[in-house]
Amino acid sequence: MSSDLHYSNLEAPILDASRDGNKKFGRGSDMLGFWPVVFTVTNGMIGPVILVVPYSFFLIGIHGWALYIFAFIIFWFTGHLLYKAQVSKPGEPYESYPSIAEGLLGKFGRAVIGLSITIELLGLCSAFVVIVGDNLVKVQPLQYIGIELSKYVWIIVFACVVLPSVLMQNYSILAEMSKLGVLVCFSIPLIVLMSAWLYPVHNYYRPEEVAIEGPSFDWNNLPLALGIVGVAYSTHAVFPSIVSRMRNVDEFPGALKISFMVVTLFYIVAGFGFYIYGKATDPQITFNLGPSAQTIISYAIILVILLKFALMLNPVVLELEEICRSREDLRAYFCTSEKDKRPIRALRISLVAFCVFLALMVPYIALIHSVVGVFWSTFVCAVIPCALCLQLRGNSTAENIFGILILVLGTVVMFVGLFQNIVQISKCYDGSNEFENMCN
């Protein structure tokens, strides 16, 4: 991917970072300190995926917490390797993930990283669309005037509603408002636990419906669960942009460790939803709650995604617009000149339509998260950081050994997990999937 782009908020600086001379490493009044970095990294990981975390426990069994401890170690280690690769450049460190890949793996490495992050973000945006469709079907906001729509129709309605925000040129207001989404996502596990305490689960489920059955750790479902875990920890693409805005880059490893510890503890608490609802655990845990709590949270989640969708899609939009402006053959179709910085509406509408198409083809929230996580998130957040660090000199023997192990293991997980997800999706279409609620 081509030139470095500037993003005005930390939701978006993924494909590339700023080249503004006033914002070099460790300079400027808007540089981030230690605790703002901890908050930013934590905020990047905690998102609507929190709804699906209890379902990963359902897939694995009562020892699902062990998977998150393992993931904490792996993804924290690869985050440290990515940081090490970033600061390996003599003088001023690399400013973005693609620039690190180009510096250590060449232009091909940059293109692969740019394409991988683009696909990952499009997949996550499609997951957002599926979540909204599921929640709108549950609450049916038009039922009071006698209209009830299907999930597929609600997905298209959401696309029409969110499209104006994608066509905006300045996302600063959305960026500020979307911070409310952090509070909503953090509150979901607490609401689940409080709801189970105030309204005991046996009031609306029979004991046999919420029984915990099966092995304590189901290895057969490991690839599916790993996909959800991959999305839960997939923030590595934004790490270099965060480091580029730190006052003291040497503080990043400590901030990274604290962020991962907080997030892992939070995910384990969220996983308690499985211990409450057992085999009745829904792919979106809030659908297990009583009607009143479910309705309130559903509307809150819809609002969060309405505010966050354009921000999630923004890095892809800006990068593709830059490519269109830089190539004469594309410029003739999309914009008048290379200096024309207005939003390319046809491109943005096409990206929203593509996300809707993916959501309609795979309208299963657990599976779409699992596909994105097990392949693209694993590739971007585990495999590539190891490949980058192995290009460096001066690594310890342990770093090289663990780097090779994670690289090999991650590659195996990518392809085995992708195959298992494709099999599960095909079973959803022919009605033979053993997990009935996975295909709702």
GROMACS .gro file of C-alpha atoms in nm:
model
  440
    1MET     CA    1   0.000   0.000   0.000
    2SER     CA    2   0.118   0.344  -0.091
    3SER     CA    3   0.161   0.666   0.101
    4ASP     CA    4   0.135   0.738   0.474
    5LEU     CA    5  -0.204   0.871   0.576
    6HIS     CA    6  -0.315   1.091   0.863
    7TYR     CA    7  -0.599   0.991   1.091
    8SER     CA    8  -0.742   1.224   1.349
    9ASN     CA    9  -0.827   0.962   1.612
   10LEU     CA   10  -0.688   0.646   1.762
   11GLU     CA   11  -0.974   0.435   1.633
   12ALA     CA   12  -0.836   0.462   1.282
   13PRO     CA   13  -0.454   0.479   1.257
   14ILE     CA   14  -0.417   0.120   1.146
   15LEU     CA   15  -0.309   0.100   0.786
   16ASP     CA   16  -0.060   0.385   0.824
   17ALA     CA   17   0.042   0.662   1.061
   18SER     CA   18   0.093   1.033   1.027
   19ARG     CA   19   0.396   1.193   0.871
   20ASP     CA   20   0.329   1.527   1.033
   21GLY     CA   21   0.664   1.672   1.128
   22ASN     CA   22   0.527   1.820   1.450
   23LYS     CA   23   0.436   1.475   1.580
   24LYS     CA   24   0.763   1.290   1.583
   25PHE     CA   25   0.838   1.033   1.845
   26GLY     CA   26   0.849   1.179   2.192
   27ARG     CA   27   0.767   1.537   2.084
   28GLY     CA   28   0.462   1.758   2.085
   29SER     CA   29   0.202   1.853   2.343
   30ASP     CA   30  -0.048   1.587   2.239
   31MET     CA   31   0.182   1.291   2.301
   32LEU     CA   32   0.048   1.003   2.510
   33GLY     CA   33   0.169   0.917   2.855
   34PHE     CA   34   0.178   0.573   3.020
   35TRP     CA   35  -0.181   0.549   3.150
   36PRO     CA   36  -0.346   0.697   2.838
   37VAL     CA   37  -0.166   0.426   2.640
   38VAL     CA   38  -0.297   0.159   2.878
   39PHE     CA   39  -0.649   0.295   2.827
   40THR     CA   40  -0.611   0.320   2.448
   41VAL     CA   41  -0.483  -0.036   2.407
   42THR     CA   42  -0.752  -0.171   2.641
   43ASN     CA   43  -1.019   0.028   2.459
   44GLY     CA   44  -0.897  -0.113   2.127
   45MET     CA   45  -0.945  -0.471   2.242
   46ILE     CA   46  -1.275  -0.437   2.429
   47GLY     CA   47  -1.557  -0.413   2.176
   48PRO     CA   48  -1.875  -0.588   2.062
   49VAL     CA   49  -1.679  -0.915   2.055
   50ILE     CA   50  -1.750  -0.922   2.429
   51LEU     CA   51  -2.096  -1.051   2.336
   52VAL     CA   52  -1.944  -1.366   2.187
   53VAL     CA   53  -1.681  -1.441   2.454
   54PRO     CA   54  -1.914  -1.660   2.670
   55TYR     CA   55  -1.990  -1.866   2.359
   56SER     CA   56  -1.620  -1.948   2.323
   57PHE     CA   57  -1.642  -2.094   2.675
   58PHE     CA   58  -1.948  -2.291   2.558
   59LEU     CA   59  -1.746  -2.436   2.268
   60ILE     CA   60  -1.448  -2.532   2.486
   61GLY     CA   61  -1.606  -2.633   2.817
   62ILE     CA   62  -1.572  -2.538   3.181
   63HIS     CA   63  -1.197  -2.476   3.145
   64GLY     CA   64  -1.245  -2.216   2.873
   65TRP     CA   65  -1.064  -1.966   3.096
   66ALA     CA   66  -0.740  -2.157   3.027
   67LEU     CA   67  -0.768  -2.065   2.658
   68TYR     CA   68  -0.769  -1.695   2.747
   69ILE     CA   69  -0.467  -1.734   2.975
   70PHE     CA   70  -0.285  -1.905   2.687
   71ALA     CA   71  -0.397  -1.634   2.443
   72PHE     CA   72  -0.279  -1.364   2.685
   73ILE     CA   73   0.072  -1.511   2.685
   74ILE     CA   74   0.087  -1.556   2.306
   75PHE     CA   75  -0.061  -1.221   2.200
   76TRP     CA   76   0.125  -1.023   2.464
   77PHE     CA   77   0.451  -1.186   2.348
   78THR     CA   78   0.381  -1.113   1.979
   79GLY     CA   79   0.285  -0.755   2.070
   80HIS     CA   80   0.625  -0.723   2.239
   81LEU     CA   81   0.793  -0.866   1.927
   82LEU     CA   82   0.612  -0.614   1.707
   83TYR     CA   83   0.728  -0.330   1.933
   84LYS     CA   84   1.083  -0.463   1.918
   85ALA     CA   85   1.066  -0.469   1.537
   86GLN     CA   86   0.932  -0.112   1.534
   87VAL     CA   87   1.215   0.035   1.742
   88SER     CA   88   1.484  -0.167   1.560
   89LYS     CA   89   1.524   0.106   1.296
   90PRO     CA   90   1.835   0.320   1.365
   91GLY     CA   91   1.740   0.672   1.461
   92GLU     CA   92   1.365   0.721   1.450
   93PRO     CA   93   1.145   0.408   1.479
   94TYR     CA   94   0.900   0.301   1.211
   95GLU     CA   95   0.567   0.485   1.225
   96SER     CA   96   0.318   0.217   1.119
   97TYR     CA   97   0.268  -0.156   1.081
   98PRO     CA   98   0.300  -0.146   0.699
   99SER     CA   99   0.620   0.060   0.723
  100ILE     CA  100   0.768  -0.198   0.964
  101ALA     CA  101   0.680  -0.474   0.718
  102GLU     CA  102   0.835  -0.279   0.431
  103GLY     CA  103   1.153  -0.207   0.628
  104LEU     CA  104   1.207  -0.570   0.730
  105LEU     CA  105   1.032  -0.771   0.456
  106GLY     CA  106   1.034  -0.533   0.159
  107LYS     CA  107   0.750  -0.388  -0.048
  108PHE     CA  108   0.586  -0.730  -0.078
  109GLY     CA  109   0.563  -0.747   0.302
  110ARG     CA  110   0.400  -0.404   0.310
  111ALA     CA  111   0.144  -0.506   0.049
  112VAL     CA  112   0.061  -0.829   0.234
  113ILE     CA  113   0.013  -0.647   0.566
  114GLY     CA  114  -0.198  -0.375   0.408
  115LEU     CA  115  -0.420  -0.628   0.233
  116SER     CA  116  -0.451  -0.847   0.545
  117ILE     CA  117  -0.553  -0.558   0.769
  118THR     CA  118  -0.802  -0.440   0.507
  119ILE     CA  119  -0.967  -0.783   0.488
  120GLU     CA  120  -0.969  -0.814   0.869
  121LEU     CA  121  -1.141  -0.477   0.910
  122LEU     CA  122  -1.398  -0.554   0.641
  123GLY     CA  123  -1.470  -0.884   0.818
  124LEU     CA  124  -1.517  -0.708   1.153
  125CYS     CA  125  -1.746  -0.449   0.993
  126SER     CA  126  -1.952  -0.736   0.851
  127ALA     CA  127  -1.969  -0.885   1.202
  128PHE     CA  128  -2.100  -0.547   1.324
  129VAL     CA  129  -2.376  -0.566   1.062
  130VAL     CA  130  -2.473  -0.918   1.173
  131ILE     CA  131  -2.485  -0.810   1.539
  132VAL     CA  132  -2.718  -0.522   1.454
  133GLY     CA  133  -2.939  -0.749   1.243
  134ASP     CA  134  -2.968  -0.999   1.528
  135ASN     CA  135  -3.055  -0.730   1.781
  136LEU     CA  136  -3.308  -0.554   1.559
  137VAL     CA  137  -3.487  -0.886   1.501
  138LYS     CA  138  -3.508  -0.933   1.878
  139VAL     CA  139  -3.642  -0.588   1.963
  140GLN     CA  140  -3.846  -0.528   1.641
  141PRO     CA  141  -3.871  -0.149   1.692
  142LEU     CA  142  -4.154  -0.120   1.435
  143GLN     CA  143  -4.377  -0.381   1.595
  144TYR     CA  144  -4.579  -0.106   1.765
  145ILE     CA  145  -4.715  -0.006   1.424
  146GLY     CA  146  -4.771  -0.367   1.321
  147ILE     CA  147  -4.450  -0.415   1.117
  148GLU     CA  148  -4.203  -0.697   1.183
  149LEU     CA  149  -3.905  -0.744   0.953
  150SER     CA  150  -3.668  -1.036   0.898
  151LYS     CA  151  -3.299  -1.031   0.989
  152TYR     CA  152  -3.198  -0.987   0.626
  153VAL     CA  153  -3.424  -0.686   0.577
  154TRP     CA  154  -3.299  -0.527   0.900
  155ILE     CA  155  -2.941  -0.568   0.779
  156ILE     CA  156  -3.023  -0.372   0.463
  157VAL     CA  157  -3.212  -0.108   0.667
  158PHE     CA  158  -2.908  -0.066   0.895
  159ALA     CA  159  -2.681  -0.023   0.591
  160CYS     CA  160  -2.904   0.259   0.464
  161VAL     CA  161  -2.906   0.428   0.806
  162VAL     CA  162  -2.530   0.403   0.864
  163LEU     CA  163  -2.430   0.503   0.509
  164PRO     CA  164  -2.445   0.884   0.567
  165SER     CA  165  -2.187   0.851   0.848
  166VAL     CA  166  -1.953   0.660   0.614
  167LEU     CA  167  -1.988   0.937   0.354
  168MET     CA  168  -1.882   1.204   0.605
  169GLN     CA  169  -1.544   1.374   0.559
  170ASN     CA  170  -1.477   1.447   0.926
  171TYR     CA  171  -1.528   1.175   1.188
  172SER     CA  172  -1.420   1.378   1.492
  173ILE     CA  173  -1.773   1.399   1.640
  174LEU     CA  174  -1.829   1.025   1.586
  175ALA     CA  175  -1.492   0.950   1.746
  176GLU     CA  176  -1.584   1.141   2.061
  177MET     CA  177  -1.936   0.994   2.083
  178SER     CA  178  -1.809   0.639   2.022
  179LYS     CA  179  -1.614   0.653   2.348
  180LEU     CA  180  -1.948   0.590   2.517
  181GLY     CA  181  -1.932   0.248   2.355
  182VAL     CA  182  -1.643   0.158   2.586
  183LEU     CA  183  -1.871   0.198   2.888
  184VAL     CA  184  -2.143  -0.012   2.724
  185CYS     CA  185  -1.902  -0.295   2.637
  186PHE     CA  186  -1.744  -0.289   2.983
  187SER     CA  187  -2.086  -0.299   3.148
  188ILE     CA  188  -2.219  -0.602   2.958
  189PRO     CA  189  -2.053  -0.876   3.174
  190LEU     CA  190  -2.159  -0.690   3.490
  191ILE     CA  191  -2.517  -0.664   3.364
  192VAL     CA  192  -2.520  -1.037   3.282
  193LEU     CA  193  -2.400  -1.125   3.633
  194MET     CA  194  -2.636  -0.878   3.800
  195SER     CA  195  -2.931  -0.999   3.592
  196ALA     CA  196  -2.861  -1.359   3.696
  197TRP     CA  197  -2.854  -1.247   4.059
  198LEU     CA  198  -3.171  -1.036   4.048
  199TYR     CA  199  -3.365  -1.268   3.816
  200PRO     CA  200  -3.244  -1.625   3.880
  201VAL     CA  201  -3.195  -1.822   3.563
  202HIS     CA  202  -3.430  -2.101   3.676
  203ASN     CA  203  -3.719  -1.856   3.660
  204TYR     CA  204  -3.721  -1.880   3.280
  205TYR     CA  205  -3.505  -2.188   3.202
  206ARG     CA  206  -3.557  -2.547   3.310
  207PRO     CA  207  -3.259  -2.695   3.500
  208GLU     CA  208  -3.180  -2.939   3.220
  209GLU     CA  209  -3.166  -2.650   2.968
  210VAL     CA  210  -2.883  -2.476   3.152
  211ALA     CA  211  -2.688  -2.786   3.250
  212ILE     CA  212  -2.316  -2.787   3.166
  213GLU     CA  213  -2.244  -3.097   2.964
  214GLY     CA  214  -1.959  -3.242   2.762
  215PRO     CA  215  -1.585  -3.261   2.832
  216SER     CA  216  -1.416  -3.006   3.056
  217PHE     CA  217  -1.201  -2.901   2.759
  218ASP     CA  218  -1.331  -2.992   2.413
  219TRP     CA  219  -1.032  -3.008   2.180
  220ASN     CA  220  -1.256  -3.072   1.880
  221ASN     CA  221  -1.398  -2.719   1.900
  222LEU     CA  222  -1.064  -2.553   1.969
  223PRO     CA  223  -1.021  -2.398   1.620
  224LEU     CA  224  -1.368  -2.240   1.639
  225ALA     CA  225  -1.303  -2.096   1.984
  226LEU     CA  226  -0.957  -1.974   1.884
  227GLY     CA  227  -1.117  -1.762   1.613
  228ILE     CA  228  -1.326  -1.575   1.870
  229VAL     CA  229  -1.021  -1.538   2.094
  230GLY     CA  230  -0.822  -1.404   1.798
  231VAL     CA  231  -1.073  -1.124   1.741
  232ALA     CA  232  -1.079  -1.052   2.115
  233TYR     CA  233  -0.705  -0.975   2.113
  234SER     CA  234  -0.671  -0.833   1.760
  235THR     CA  235  -0.532  -0.485   1.825
  236HIS     CA  236  -0.173  -0.533   1.710
  237ALA     CA  237  -0.228  -0.339   1.388
  238VAL     CA  238  -0.276  -0.019   1.586
  239PHE     CA  239   0.020  -0.067   1.827
  240PRO     CA  240   0.282   0.105   1.606
  241SER     CA  241   0.058   0.410   1.563
  242ILE     CA  242   0.012   0.430   1.941
  243VAL     CA  243   0.388   0.397   1.999
  244SER     CA  244   0.445   0.677   1.747
  245ARG     CA  245   0.241   0.910   1.971
  246MET     CA  246   0.409   0.824   2.303
  247ARG     CA  247   0.625   1.067   2.497
  248ASN     CA  248   0.852   0.783   2.605
  249VAL     CA  249   0.842   0.477   2.379
  250ASP     CA  250   1.035   0.275   2.638
  251GLU     CA  251   0.719   0.268   2.851
  252PHE     CA  252   0.516   0.080   2.592
  253PRO     CA  253   0.609  -0.279   2.700
  254GLY     CA  254   0.491  -0.208   3.055
  255ALA     CA  255   0.169  -0.046   2.934
  256LEU     CA  256   0.111  -0.338   2.698
  257LYS     CA  257   0.146  -0.592   2.978
  258ILE     CA  258  -0.100  -0.411   3.205
  259SER     CA  259  -0.353  -0.373   2.921
  260PHE     CA  260  -0.340  -0.742   2.835
  261MET     CA  261  -0.375  -0.843   3.201
  262VAL     CA  262  -0.681  -0.618   3.247
  263VAL     CA  263  -0.844  -0.736   2.924
  264THR     CA  264  -0.778  -1.105   3.000
  265LEU     CA  265  -0.931  -1.073   3.347
  266PHE     CA  266  -1.228  -0.894   3.190
  267TYR     CA  267  -1.279  -1.169   2.930
  268ILE     CA  268  -1.266  -1.439   3.198
  269VAL     CA  269  -1.533  -1.250   3.397
  270ALA     CA  270  -1.739  -1.223   3.077
  271GLY     CA  271  -1.702  -1.599   3.032
  272PHE     CA  272  -1.899  -1.654   3.353
  273GLY     CA  273  -2.207  -1.612   3.137
  274PHE     CA  274  -2.146  -1.970   3.023
  275TYR     CA  275  -2.137  -2.098   3.383
  276ILE     CA  276  -2.476  -1.934   3.437
  277TYR     CA  277  -2.656  -2.046   3.120
  278GLY     CA  278  -2.471  -2.369   3.039
  279LYS     CA  279  -2.568  -2.536   2.715
  280ALA     CA  280  -2.835  -2.268   2.659
  281THR     CA  281  -2.560  -2.004   2.612
  282ASP     CA  282  -2.644  -1.797   2.304
  283PRO     CA  283  -2.377  -1.674   2.057
  284GLN     CA  284  -2.475  -1.328   2.185
  285ILE     CA  285  -2.490  -1.364   2.563
  286THR     CA  286  -2.735  -1.075   2.606
  287PHE     CA  287  -3.003  -1.285   2.432
  288ASN     CA  288  -3.003  -1.510   2.739
  289LEU     CA  289  -3.119  -1.227   2.963
  290GLY     CA  290  -3.474  -1.149   3.063
  291PRO     CA  291  -3.685  -0.948   2.814
  292SER     CA  292  -3.643  -0.606   2.980
  293ALA     CA  293  -3.265  -0.623   3.022
  294GLN     CA  294  -3.229  -0.773   2.676
  295THR     CA  295  -3.420  -0.487   2.512
  296ILE     CA  296  -3.219  -0.215   2.687
  297ILE     CA  297  -2.883  -0.372   2.601
  298SER     CA  298  -2.989  -0.443   2.242
  299TYR     CA  299  -3.067  -0.077   2.180
  300ALA     CA  300  -2.740   0.024   2.347
  301ILE     CA  301  -2.541  -0.215   2.126
  302ILE     CA  302  -2.716  -0.091   1.811
  303LEU     CA  303  -2.629   0.269   1.907
  304VAL     CA  304  -2.265   0.178   1.977
  305ILE     CA  305  -2.225   0.011   1.638
  306LEU     CA  306  -2.399   0.299   1.459
  307LEU     CA  307  -2.135   0.531   1.605
  308LYS     CA  308  -1.842   0.295   1.553
  309PHE     CA  309  -1.907   0.143   1.211
  310ALA     CA  310  -1.772   0.437   1.009
  311LEU     CA  311  -1.467   0.462   1.235
  312MET     CA  312  -1.389   0.092   1.187
  313LEU     CA  313  -1.423   0.124   0.810
  314ASN     CA  314  -1.233   0.455   0.796
  315PRO     CA  315  -0.876   0.320   0.756
  316VAL     CA  316  -0.982   0.105   0.461
  317VAL     CA  317  -1.173   0.394   0.303
  318LEU     CA  318  -0.883   0.639   0.330
  319GLU     CA  319  -0.623   0.394   0.203
  320LEU     CA  320  -0.830   0.288  -0.099
  321GLU     CA  321  -0.915   0.651  -0.177
  322GLU     CA  322  -0.545   0.734  -0.172
  323ILE     CA  323  -0.477   0.451  -0.416
  324CYS     CA  324  -0.756   0.571  -0.644
  325ARG     CA  325  -0.615   0.924  -0.648
  326SER     CA  326  -0.260   0.809  -0.714
  327ARG     CA  327  -0.342   0.589  -1.014
  328GLU     CA  328  -0.444   0.761  -1.334
  329ASP     CA  329  -0.655   0.469  -1.463
  330LEU     CA  330  -0.862   0.469  -1.142
  331ARG     CA  331  -0.870   0.847  -1.105
  332ALA     CA  332  -1.070   0.876  -1.426
  333TYR     CA  333  -1.353   0.676  -1.267
  334PHE     CA  334  -1.348   0.792  -0.905
  335CYS     CA  335  -1.221   1.150  -0.877
  336THR     CA  336  -1.130   1.452  -1.087
  337SER     CA  337  -0.766   1.494  -0.984
  338GLU     CA  338  -0.498   1.370  -0.747
  339LYS     CA  339  -0.550   1.680  -0.530
  340ASP     CA  340  -0.924   1.622  -0.503
  341LYS     CA  341  -0.965   1.525  -0.135
  342ARG     CA  342  -1.343   1.500  -0.129
  343PRO     CA  343  -1.487   1.162  -0.023
  344ILE     CA  344  -1.517   0.919  -0.314
  345ARG     CA  345  -1.882   0.831  -0.267
  346ALA     CA  346  -1.894   0.540  -0.513
  347LEU     CA  347  -1.606   0.370  -0.334
  348ARG     CA  348  -1.752   0.418   0.012
  349ILE     CA  349  -2.095   0.295  -0.094
  350SER     CA  350  -1.929  -0.010  -0.254
  351LEU     CA  351  -1.745  -0.093   0.070
  352VAL     CA  352  -2.066  -0.073   0.275
  353ALA     CA  353  -2.241  -0.290   0.015
  354PHE     CA  354  -1.957  -0.543   0.036
  355CYS     CA  355  -1.990  -0.563   0.416
  356VAL     CA  356  -2.365  -0.613   0.381
  357PHE     CA  357  -2.305  -0.886   0.121
  358LEU     CA  358  -2.071  -1.073   0.358
  359ALA     CA  359  -2.321  -1.036   0.643
  360LEU     CA  360  -2.601  -1.177   0.426
  361MET     CA  361  -2.384  -1.467   0.309
  362VAL     CA  362  -2.262  -1.558   0.662
  363PRO     CA  363  -2.528  -1.418   0.900
  364TYR     CA  364  -2.396  -1.620   1.196
  365ILE     CA  365  -2.224  -1.402   1.453
  366ALA     CA  366  -2.007  -1.670   1.617
  367LEU     CA  367  -1.888  -1.808   1.282
  368ILE     CA  368  -1.811  -1.474   1.119
  369HIS     CA  369  -1.605  -1.376   1.424
  370SER     CA  370  -1.434  -1.712   1.418
  371VAL     CA  371  -1.344  -1.693   1.048
  372VAL     CA  372  -1.198  -1.344   1.082
  373GLY     CA  373  -1.016  -1.428   1.403
  374VAL     CA  374  -0.874  -1.769   1.325
  375PHE     CA  375  -0.727  -1.667   0.990
  376TRP     CA  376  -0.672  -1.293   0.951
  377SER     CA  377  -0.631  -1.190   1.316
  378THR     CA  378  -0.395  -1.482   1.377
  379PHE     CA  379  -0.196  -1.384   1.069
  380VAL     CA  380  -0.174  -1.012   1.155
  381CYS     CA  381  -0.133  -1.047   1.533
  382ALA     CA  382   0.070  -1.367   1.573
  383VAL     CA  383   0.237  -1.492   1.255
  384ILE     CA  384   0.366  -1.166   1.104
  385PRO     CA  385   0.512  -1.019   1.430
  386CYS     CA  386   0.715  -1.339   1.468
  387ALA     CA  387   0.830  -1.326   1.105
  388LEU     CA  388   0.934  -0.962   1.150
  389CYS     CA  389   1.126  -1.022   1.471
  390LEU     CA  390   1.312  -1.319   1.321
  391GLN     CA  391   1.461  -1.074   1.070
  392LEU     CA  392   1.634  -0.887   1.353
  393ARG     CA  393   1.978  -0.945   1.492
  394GLY     CA  394   2.043  -0.961   1.863
  395ASN     CA  395   1.737  -1.166   1.959
  396SER     CA  396   1.775  -1.393   2.257
  397THR     CA  397   1.765  -1.768   2.197
  398ALA     CA  398   1.433  -1.790   2.381
  399GLU     CA  399   1.281  -1.520   2.159
  400ASN     CA  400   1.389  -1.700   1.845
  401ILE     CA  401   1.263  -2.039   1.967
  402PHE     CA  402   0.926  -1.907   2.083
  403GLY     CA  403   0.897  -1.693   1.771
  404ILE     CA  404   0.945  -1.996   1.545
  405LEU     CA  405   0.703  -2.207   1.752
  406ILE     CA  406   0.431  -1.941   1.740
  407LEU     CA  407   0.488  -1.884   1.368
  408VAL     CA  408   0.450  -2.255   1.290
  409LEU     CA  409   0.162  -2.310   1.534
  410GLY     CA  410  -0.016  -1.997   1.414
  411THR     CA  411   0.009  -2.104   1.051
  412VAL     CA  412  -0.136  -2.446   1.133
  413VAL     CA  413  -0.419  -2.289   1.336
  414MET     CA  414  -0.499  -2.051   1.048
  415PHE     CA  415  -0.563  -2.320   0.791
  416VAL     CA  416  -0.712  -2.588   1.019
  417GLY     CA  417  -0.942  -2.329   1.177
  418LEU     CA  418  -1.047  -2.185   0.842
  419PHE     CA  419  -1.133  -2.535   0.716
  420GLN     CA  420  -1.339  -2.615   1.027
  421ASN     CA  421  -1.525  -2.285   1.001
  422ILE     CA  422  -1.608  -2.348   0.635
  423VAL     CA  423  -1.740  -2.691   0.732
  424GLN     CA  424  -1.957  -2.540   1.008
  425ILE     CA  425  -2.092  -2.271   0.773
  426SER     CA  426  -2.185  -2.535   0.516
  427LYS     CA  427  -2.361  -2.733   0.792
  428CYS     CA  428  -2.559  -2.422   0.884
  429TYR     CA  429  -2.683  -2.403   0.526
  430ASP     CA  430  -2.786  -2.770   0.506
  431GLY     CA  431  -2.924  -2.780   0.862
  432SER     CA  432  -2.684  -3.044   0.996
  433ASN     CA  433  -2.484  -2.825   1.237
  434GLU     CA  434  -2.472  -2.987   1.581
  435PHE     CA  435  -2.486  -2.645   1.751
  436GLU     CA  436  -2.840  -2.526   1.682
  437ASN     CA  437  -2.793  -2.179   1.830
  438MET     CA  438  -2.476  -2.121   1.625
  439CYS     CA  439  -2.684  -2.097   1.307
  440ASN     CA  440  -2.962  -1.871   1.436
   0.00000   0.00000   0.00000
